[in-house]
Short mmCIF file of C-alpha atoms in Angstrom, two decimals:
data_model
loop_
_atom_site.label_atom_id
_atom_site.label_comp_id
_atom_site.label_asym_id
_atom_site.label_seq_id
_atom_site.Cartn_x
_atom_site.Cartn_y
_atom_site.Cartn_z
CA UNK A 11 0.04 0.08 0.16
CA UNK A 12 1.14 3.52 -0.83
CA UNK A 13 2.29 5.22 2.59
CA UNK A 14 1.40 9.01 2.68
CA UNK A 15 4.57 10.92 3.30
CA UNK A 16 6.63 13.76 2.95
CA UNK A 17 9.48 15.81 4.16
CA UNK A 18 7.70 17.26 7.43
CA UNK A 19 5.96 14.40 8.18
CA UNK A 20 9.21 11.16 7.16
CA UNK A 21 9.06 7.55 8.45
CA UNK A 22 11.71 6.62 11.11
CA UNK A 23 13.99 3.74 9.00
CA UNK A 24 12.88 1.03 11.69
CA UNK A 25 9.46 1.63 10.57
CA UNK A 26 9.96 1.21 7.12
CA UNK A 27 12.11 -2.13 7.22
CA UNK A 28 9.51 -3.41 9.64
CA UNK A 29 6.68 -2.72 6.75
CA UNK A 30 9.11 -4.48 4.06
CA UNK A 31 9.49 -7.33 6.30
CA UNK A 32 5.40 -6.99 6.79
CA UNK A 33 5.29 -6.80 2.43
CA UNK A 34 7.55 -10.07 2.14
CA UNK A 35 5.91 -12.13 4.92
CA UNK A 36 2.76 -11.93 3.54
CA UNK A 37 4.48 -13.57 -0.05
CA UNK A 38 4.32 -17.43 -0.32
CA UNK A 39 6.95 -20.25 -0.49
CA UNK A 40 8.80 -19.81 -4.58
CA UNK A 41 11.12 -22.29 -6.51
CA UNK A 42 14.22 -20.33 -7.19
CA UNK A 43 16.81 -22.20 -9.54
CA UNK A 44 20.33 -20.89 -9.43
CA UNK A 45 24.16 -21.24 -9.31
CA UNK A 46 25.53 -21.98 -6.14
CA UNK A 47 28.80 -19.57 -5.17
CA UNK A 48 29.12 -19.09 -1.99
CA UNK A 49 28.92 -22.15 0.88
CA UNK A 50 29.19 -22.27 4.51
CA UNK A 51 29.24 -25.07 6.58
CA UNK A 52 30.29 -24.12 10.32
CA UNK A 53 31.53 -27.40 12.26
CA UNK A 54 28.39 -27.74 14.61
CA UNK A 55 26.30 -25.07 13.61
CA UNK A 56 22.66 -26.31 12.84
CA UNK A 57 22.65 -23.57 9.36
CA UNK A 58 24.17 -23.60 6.63
CA UNK A 59 24.42 -20.38 4.55
CA UNK A 60 24.65 -19.97 0.74
CA UNK A 61 24.69 -17.68 -1.76
CA UNK A 62 22.62 -18.07 -4.96
CA UNK A 63 23.35 -16.49 -7.65
CA UNK A 64 21.63 -15.69 -11.44
CA UNK A 65 24.64 -16.98 -14.31
CA UNK A 66 23.06 -14.92 -16.46
CA UNK A 67 22.93 -11.54 -14.54
CA UNK A 68 24.94 -9.87 -11.96
CA UNK A 69 22.66 -10.75 -8.90
CA UNK A 70 22.63 -12.46 -6.15
CA UNK A 71 20.30 -13.88 -2.82
CA UNK A 72 21.52 -14.92 0.66
CA UNK A 73 20.20 -18.73 1.45
CA UNK A 74 19.40 -20.15 4.73
CA UNK A 75 18.54 -23.44 5.66
CA UNK A 76 18.50 -26.18 8.33
CA UNK A 77 21.44 -28.31 8.29
CA UNK A 78 19.20 -31.20 7.98
CA UNK A 79 17.72 -30.32 4.67
CA UNK A 80 21.41 -29.33 3.39
CA UNK A 81 22.72 -32.86 4.33
CA UNK A 82 20.40 -34.19 2.11
CA UNK A 83 22.20 -33.35 -1.02
CA UNK A 84 25.97 -32.40 0.77
CA UNK A 85 27.15 -35.43 -1.49
CA UNK A 86 25.97 -34.24 -4.73
CA UNK A 87 26.02 -30.26 -4.22
CA UNK A 88 28.97 -28.20 -3.88
CA UNK A 89 30.17 -24.78 -4.85
CA UNK A 90 29.13 -23.86 -8.93
CA UNK A 91 26.66 -26.28 -8.74
CA UNK A 92 23.19 -25.35 -9.79
CA UNK A 93 20.11 -25.92 -7.75
CA UNK A 94 16.62 -25.52 -7.50
CA UNK A 95 15.75 -24.05 -3.94
CA UNK A 96 12.10 -24.18 -2.15
CA UNK A 97 12.36 -21.60 0.14
CA UNK A 98 10.28 -18.55 1.57
CA UNK A 99 11.92 -14.73 1.50
CA UNK A 100 12.08 -12.97 4.95
CA UNK A 101 13.39 -10.01 6.16
CA UNK A 102 15.72 -9.24 9.06
CA UNK A 103 14.12 -5.84 9.66
CA UNK A 104 17.95 -4.72 11.96
CA UNK A 105 20.33 -5.30 8.91
CA UNK A 106 17.73 -4.65 6.15
CA UNK A 107 18.66 -7.51 4.15
CA UNK A 108 16.51 -10.18 2.04
CA UNK A 109 17.60 -13.83 2.39
CA UNK A 110 15.62 -16.90 1.54
CA UNK A 111 14.76 -19.61 4.26
CA UNK A 112 15.54 -22.81 2.18
CA UNK A 113 13.44 -25.73 2.60
CA UNK A 114 14.23 -28.16 0.37
CA UNK A 115 16.89 -28.31 -1.95
CA UNK A 116 16.97 -30.52 -5.58
CA UNK A 117 19.86 -30.50 -7.63
CA UNK A 118 19.96 -29.48 -11.27
CA UNK A 119 20.77 -33.34 -13.11
CA UNK A 120 21.63 -32.84 -16.49
CA UNK A 121 19.17 -34.45 -17.97
CA UNK A 122 17.24 -30.96 -17.09
CA UNK A 123 19.64 -29.32 -18.16
CA UNK A 124 20.18 -30.46 -21.50
CA UNK A 125 16.26 -30.34 -21.59
CA UNK A 126 16.37 -26.67 -20.96
CA UNK A 127 19.34 -25.97 -23.64
CA UNK A 128 17.01 -27.98 -26.41
CA UNK A 129 13.96 -25.55 -25.03
CA UNK A 130 16.20 -22.33 -25.34
CA UNK A 131 17.77 -24.08 -28.38
CA UNK A 132 14.24 -24.11 -30.30
CA UNK A 133 12.75 -20.75 -29.08
CA UNK A 134 16.15 -18.97 -30.69
CA UNK A 135 15.44 -20.92 -34.01
CA UNK A 136 11.81 -20.35 -33.67
CA UNK A 137 13.13 -16.22 -33.95
CA UNK A 138 15.78 -16.85 -37.17
CA UNK A 139 18.62 -16.57 -34.59
CA UNK A 140 20.54 -19.55 -36.49
CA UNK A 141 19.73 -18.93 -39.60
CA UNK A 142 22.42 -19.16 -42.62
CA UNK A 143 21.35 -15.85 -44.13
CA UNK A 144 22.64 -14.35 -41.11
CA UNK A 145 26.04 -15.97 -41.30
CA UNK A 146 28.37 -13.02 -42.73
CA UNK A 147 31.70 -14.17 -44.41
CA UNK A 148 35.52 -13.48 -42.80
CA UNK A 149 37.81 -11.25 -43.88
CA UNK A 150 40.40 -13.06 -45.54
CA UNK A 151 42.87 -11.57 -44.15
CA UNK A 152 42.23 -9.74 -40.64
CA UNK A 153 44.51 -6.94 -39.86
CA UNK A 154 43.12 -7.32 -35.91
CA UNK A 155 41.38 -9.74 -34.33
CA UNK A 156 39.53 -9.90 -30.71
CA UNK A 157 40.16 -12.50 -28.73
CA UNK A 158 38.05 -13.65 -25.56
CA UNK A 159 39.14 -16.48 -23.46
CA UNK A 160 40.41 -17.08 -20.21
CA UNK A 161 43.46 -15.99 -18.87
CA UNK A 162 46.80 -17.81 -19.33
CA UNK A 163 44.58 -20.33 -20.57
CA UNK A 164 45.56 -23.44 -23.13
CA UNK A 165 43.17 -21.78 -25.82
CA UNK A 166 44.52 -18.17 -25.79
CA UNK A 167 48.08 -20.09 -26.41
CA UNK A 168 46.68 -22.51 -28.93
CA UNK A 169 45.13 -19.34 -30.67
CA UNK A 170 47.71 -16.98 -30.63
CA UNK A 171 50.47 -19.64 -31.18
CA UNK A 172 48.96 -20.89 -34.42
CA UNK A 173 48.12 -17.42 -35.82
CA UNK A 174 51.03 -16.07 -35.47
CA UNK A 175 52.98 -19.00 -36.96
CA UNK A 176 50.29 -19.18 -39.83
CA UNK A 177 50.78 -16.03 -40.28
CA UNK A 178 53.85 -13.77 -38.26
CA UNK A 179 51.60 -10.10 -39.01
CA UNK A 180 48.45 -10.51 -37.62
CA UNK A 181 47.66 -8.60 -34.14
CA UNK A 182 45.31 -9.30 -31.34
CA UNK A 183 43.19 -7.96 -29.36
CA UNK A 184 42.79 -9.83 -26.59
CA UNK A 185 40.02 -9.89 -23.27
CA UNK A 186 40.78 -12.37 -20.63
CA UNK A 187 37.65 -13.54 -19.16
CA UNK A 188 36.27 -15.85 -16.99
CA UNK A 189 34.81 -19.01 -18.90
CA UNK A 190 33.43 -20.77 -16.32
CA UNK A 191 31.22 -20.00 -13.28
CA UNK A 192 29.06 -17.65 -12.26
CA UNK A 193 30.76 -14.55 -13.49
CA UNK A 194 31.45 -15.66 -17.27
CA UNK A 195 28.58 -14.96 -18.82
CA UNK A 196 28.79 -10.99 -17.97
CA UNK A 197 32.01 -11.04 -18.30
CA UNK A 198 32.27 -12.71 -21.82
CA UNK A 199 29.17 -10.88 -22.79
CA UNK A 200 31.16 -7.56 -22.00
CA UNK A 201 34.00 -8.72 -24.14
CA UNK A 202 32.13 -8.91 -26.88
CA UNK A 203 30.38 -5.93 -26.72
CA UNK A 204 33.86 -4.19 -26.34
CA UNK A 205 35.57 -5.87 -29.28
CA UNK A 206 32.67 -5.18 -31.55
CA UNK A 207 32.58 -1.58 -30.26
CA UNK A 208 36.03 -1.41 -31.54
CA UNK A 209 35.72 -0.55 -35.45
CA UNK A 210 39.35 -1.57 -35.86
CA UNK A 211 38.51 -5.35 -34.94
CA UNK A 212 37.63 -7.43 -38.38
CA UNK A 213 36.47 -10.77 -36.35
CA UNK A 214 36.20 -11.91 -32.53
CA UNK A 215 37.00 -15.29 -31.66
CA UNK A 216 35.24 -16.49 -28.30
CA UNK A 217 37.42 -19.85 -27.61
CA UNK A 218 37.52 -21.86 -24.53
CA UNK A 219 38.87 -25.31 -23.86
CA UNK A 220 36.68 -28.72 -23.37
CA UNK A 221 34.83 -29.13 -20.20
CA UNK A 222 32.03 -30.74 -18.60
CA UNK A 223 27.93 -30.11 -19.47
CA UNK A 224 27.76 -27.91 -16.75
CA UNK A 225 31.31 -25.95 -17.44
CA UNK A 226 30.27 -24.60 -20.93
CA UNK A 227 26.82 -23.73 -20.15
CA UNK A 228 27.98 -20.29 -19.91
CA UNK A 229 28.60 -20.35 -23.91
CA UNK A 230 24.83 -21.44 -24.28
CA UNK A 231 23.39 -18.79 -22.12
CA UNK A 232 20.41 -16.65 -23.83
CA UNK A 233 22.11 -13.74 -22.82
CA UNK A 234 25.10 -14.58 -24.91
CA UNK A 235 23.30 -15.60 -27.61
CA UNK A 236 21.65 -12.55 -28.25
CA UNK A 237 24.83 -10.33 -27.63
CA UNK A 238 26.48 -12.73 -30.63
CA UNK A 239 23.56 -12.08 -32.76
CA UNK A 240 23.30 -8.39 -32.23
CA UNK A 241 27.59 -7.77 -32.83
CA UNK A 242 28.18 -5.94 -36.48
CA UNK A 243 31.44 -8.41 -36.18
CA UNK A 244 32.10 -11.66 -37.58
CA UNK A 245 32.32 -14.12 -34.45
CA UNK A 246 33.73 -17.47 -34.71
CA UNK A 247 32.82 -19.70 -31.91
CA UNK A 248 35.86 -21.99 -30.69
CA UNK A 249 34.56 -24.03 -27.60
CA UNK A 250 35.57 -27.48 -26.22
CA UNK A 251 36.62 -30.16 -28.47
CA UNK A 252 34.66 -31.38 -31.30
CA UNK A 253 31.88 -33.26 -29.93
CA UNK A 254 30.98 -30.46 -27.67
CA UNK A 255 28.30 -28.28 -29.46
CA UNK A 256 27.14 -25.60 -27.10
CA UNK A 257 24.18 -22.69 -28.54
CA UNK A 258 27.21 -20.16 -29.26
CA UNK A 259 27.91 -22.67 -32.33
CA UNK A 260 25.07 -21.89 -33.90
CA UNK A 261 24.64 -18.74 -33.55
CA UNK A 262 28.29 -17.96 -34.45
CA UNK A 263 29.31 -16.66 -38.10
CA UNK A 264 31.62 -19.94 -38.21
CA UNK A 265 32.04 -22.85 -35.87
CA UNK A 266 35.91 -24.14 -35.21
CA UNK A 267 35.97 -27.60 -33.85
CA UNK A 268 38.78 -26.49 -31.30
CA UNK A 269 40.84 -23.05 -30.60
CA UNK A 270 43.47 -24.53 -32.83
CA UNK A 271 41.08 -24.80 -35.53
CA UNK A 272 40.01 -21.76 -34.96
CA UNK A 273 43.24 -20.10 -35.71
CA UNK A 274 43.54 -22.01 -38.95
CA UNK A 275 40.31 -20.89 -40.52
CA UNK A 276 40.54 -16.99 -39.16
CA UNK A 277 43.86 -16.25 -40.60
CA UNK A 278 45.20 -17.72 -43.61
CA UNK A 279 49.27 -19.67 -43.87
CA UNK A 280 51.43 -16.99 -45.41
CA UNK A 281 53.48 -20.27 -46.83
CA UNK A 282 50.34 -21.71 -48.61
CA UNK A 283 49.56 -17.93 -50.02
CA UNK A 284 52.98 -17.28 -51.31
CA UNK A 285 52.88 -21.16 -52.72
CA UNK A 286 49.61 -19.90 -54.11
CA UNK A 287 51.01 -16.76 -55.45
CA UNK A 288 54.44 -17.84 -57.13
CA UNK A 289 51.68 -20.93 -58.82
CA UNK A 290 49.64 -17.69 -60.27
CA UNK A 291 52.75 -16.35 -61.46
CA UNK A 292 54.06 -19.41 -62.79
CA UNK A 293 50.51 -20.00 -64.49
CA UNK A 294 50.21 -16.41 -65.92
CA UNK A 295 54.09 -16.55 -67.15
CA UNK A 296 53.24 -19.85 -69.29
CA UNK A 297 49.91 -18.04 -70.55
CA UNK A 298 52.18 -15.16 -71.68
CA UNK A 299 55.16 -17.17 -73.42
CA UNK A 300 51.79 -19.35 -75.10
CA UNK A 301 50.81 -16.45 -76.39
CA UNK A 302 54.13 -15.14 -77.68
CA UNK A 303 54.97 -18.49 -79.03
CA UNK A 304 51.78 -18.54 -81.05
CA UNK A 305 52.33 -14.97 -82.22
CA UNK A 306 55.92 -15.59 -83.49
CA UNK A 307 54.57 -18.51 -85.26
CA UNK A 308 52.37 -16.54 -86.74
CA UNK A 309 54.22 -14.05 -88.09
CA UNK A 310 57.11 -16.54 -88.86
CA UNK A 311 54.03 -18.05 -91.47
CA UNK A 312 53.24 -14.71 -92.52
CA UNK A 313 56.92 -14.33 -93.51
CA UNK A 314 57.06 -17.02 -95.14
CA UNK A 315 54.87 -16.42 -97.74
CA UNK A 316 55.41 -15.53 -101.26
CA UNK A 317 53.67 -12.14 -101.49
CA UNK A 318 55.82 -11.05 -97.90
CA UNK A 319 59.32 -12.64 -99.62
CA UNK A 320 59.13 -11.04 -102.89
CA UNK A 321 56.36 -8.17 -102.43
CA UNK A 322 57.05 -6.75 -106.22
CA UNK A 323 55.88 -9.89 -107.71
CA UNK A 324 51.84 -9.23 -106.50
CA UNK A 325 52.47 -5.85 -108.22
CA UNK A 326 54.15 -6.42 -111.40
CA UNK A 327 50.78 -9.35 -111.51
CA UNK A 328 48.98 -6.03 -111.51
CA UNK A 329 50.46 -4.37 -113.67
CA UNK A 330 50.40 -7.05 -116.16
CA UNK A 331 46.47 -7.16 -115.63
CA UNK A 332 46.35 -3.51 -115.95
CA UNK A 333 48.08 -2.98 -119.22
CA UNK A 334 46.14 -5.95 -121.00
CA UNK A 335 42.84 -4.41 -120.04
CA UNK A 336 44.15 -1.34 -121.09
CA UNK A 337 45.10 -2.66 -124.66
CA UNK A 338 41.69 -4.91 -124.97
CA UNK A 339 39.95 -1.53 -124.43
CA UNK A 340 41.94 0.33 -126.84
CA UNK A 341 41.63 -2.32 -129.42
CA UNK A 342 37.56 -2.75 -128.01
CA UNK A 343 37.48 1.14 -128.99
CA UNK A 344 39.44 1.29 -132.06
CA UNK A 345 36.79 -1.48 -133.43
CA UNK A 346 33.95 0.71 -132.35
CA UNK A 347 35.15 3.92 -134.02
CA UNK A 348 36.21 1.92 -136.94
CA UNK A 349 32.73 0.36 -137.65
CA UNK A 350 31.14 3.80 -136.53
CA UNK A 351 33.25 5.50 -139.22
CA UNK A 352 32.29 3.21 -142.23
CA UNK A 353 28.65 3.61 -140.92
CA UNK A 354 28.98 7.20 -141.08
CA UNK A 355 30.57 7.24 -145.00
CA UNK A 356 27.73 4.99 -146.32
CA UNK A 357 25.00 7.18 -144.26
CA UNK A 358 27.26 10.23 -145.95
CA UNK A 359 27.01 8.81 -149.29
CA UNK A 360 23.32 8.00 -149.35
CA UNK A 361 22.63 11.50 -148.04
CA UNK A 362 24.84 12.93 -150.48
CA UNK A 363 23.23 10.87 -153.48
CA UNK A 364 20.24 11.75 -152.70
CA UNK A 365 20.02 15.08 -152.12
CA UNK A 366 19.15 18.08 -154.50
CA UNK A 367 22.65 19.28 -154.86
CA UNK A 368 23.69 15.84 -156.54
CA UNK A 369 20.72 16.20 -158.71
CA UNK A 370 20.87 19.89 -159.98
CA UNK A 371 24.65 18.07 -160.43
CA UNK A 372 23.15 16.11 -163.08
CA UNK A 373 21.87 19.41 -164.89
CA UNK A 374 18.53 20.27 -163.09
CA UNK A 375 17.95 23.30 -161.75
CA UNK A 376 14.87 24.42 -159.19
CA UNK A 377 12.86 27.49 -160.18
CA UNK A 378 11.43 29.59 -156.71
CA UNK A 379 9.23 32.54 -156.49
CA UNK A 380 10.87 35.77 -155.13
CA UNK A 381 9.75 34.69 -151.78
CA UNK A 382 11.59 31.39 -152.09
CA UNK A 383 8.96 29.41 -152.67
CA UNK A 384 9.27 26.19 -155.27
CA UNK A 385 7.52 26.17 -158.20
CA UNK A 386 6.28 22.73 -158.64
CA UNK A 387 3.99 22.80 -161.15
CA UNK A 388 3.20 25.05 -164.65
CA UNK A 389 -0.53 26.20 -162.79
CA UNK A 390 1.55 27.56 -159.72
CA UNK A 391 2.87 30.40 -162.21
CA UNK A 392 1.59 32.85 -164.13
CA UNK A 393 3.04 35.13 -167.79
CA UNK A 394 5.22 37.49 -167.15
CA UNK A 395 6.02 35.85 -163.78
CA UNK A 396 10.03 36.60 -162.24
CA UNK A 397 11.50 33.69 -160.92
CA UNK A 398 14.35 32.92 -159.82
CA UNK A 399 16.47 29.56 -161.42
CA UNK A 400 18.85 27.76 -159.25
CA UNK A 401 22.00 25.26 -160.81
CA UNK A 402 24.28 23.03 -159.47
CA UNK A 403 26.62 26.39 -159.98
CA UNK A 404 24.66 29.26 -158.89
CA UNK A 405 21.32 31.20 -159.69
CA UNK A 406 19.92 33.45 -162.21
CA UNK A 407 16.50 35.50 -163.27
CA UNK A 408 13.66 33.99 -165.56
CA UNK A 409 10.40 35.32 -166.54
CA UNK A 410 7.62 33.31 -167.59
CA UNK A 411 6.64 33.75 -171.19
CA UNK A 412 2.94 34.53 -172.59
CA UNK A 413 0.16 32.25 -172.49
CA UNK A 414 -0.12 31.60 -176.21
CA UNK A 415 2.88 31.21 -177.46
CA UNK A 416 4.53 27.30 -175.99
CA UNK A 417 5.77 27.91 -172.85
CA UNK A 418 9.47 28.47 -172.24
CA UNK A 419 11.70 30.42 -170.22
CA UNK A 420 13.45 33.22 -170.97
#
């Protein structure tokens, strides 16, 4: 219930603490799951003290139980174990401290863990976090590699040594974190986010050696899976050995079976690349030489042709052909001119033979009136008409005689 308080009418600390205790007392018993981070069993003490932590969040709560409650699971429960506790929340008013009074403790078995992981796997897969189209390709030659791994661990040594052996110039940005236990998830998530925020980092490797299912649980945590899915930098999962398959393998852009395999997949081998470059150079050289040889053979074949050995021969042959054509043209034109001349002579002879001048040369004359018209019949003239007579050698004037006398011309 809300309280009516103000700066002038505040509540004493004791009353606030008692009110909080009253609210908590009204809560019933609950089942709580977590990981035991601290365990205190004092000899002869009737109460056992535990600290229960949420592996995915930086939250812990104190748990107390009677010794006989813990003794029932003492053989299978220790620090780091996951348990389910049936407890009632309690409020210790003098210190203002919340704790849980456990009446029953159950260890979480491997089967239960695997069942929960399978359920989480299906849920995340339904969201599309494991689809192949989300996988990003790794850069061919990363300049700076982010490495998230345990401090001074075999996984760190394997990645660094193998990567530098393959490509000595490679550089690393290392984040050492807890790779198991209650601090693993928040530290790994924070390291991934820090490296992803660095523009110079080209790829991130999350590496850890082998271990039990419980040891590898942080790498199947939902918070870590979502952090890797949201990363913009490609992430390589190198957790455990070949049989191990945490959920991080499914969301990562590339899965490596071991940390050593991650180094081999992320960094190219300088020797292999030099051999590949040399092979390409040799292949290019062979190709160029082949092209040159083919062109040389073609050039030699072209030079061996007669037209190239005696280039003037082709000109001489064409010159002879031109001369023959010119001579043929002249003969043809001469024949045409001769025939035209003969035909013109014949035509001229016929024209001359049929012309009036030729007729007059045989003694005939042409009578014309003063206006130049030709007299063709006696009736066309009258007595005394002045006419002109044209003969072959010239012309002269005549007069028509009288009608009574015989017609003659003076």
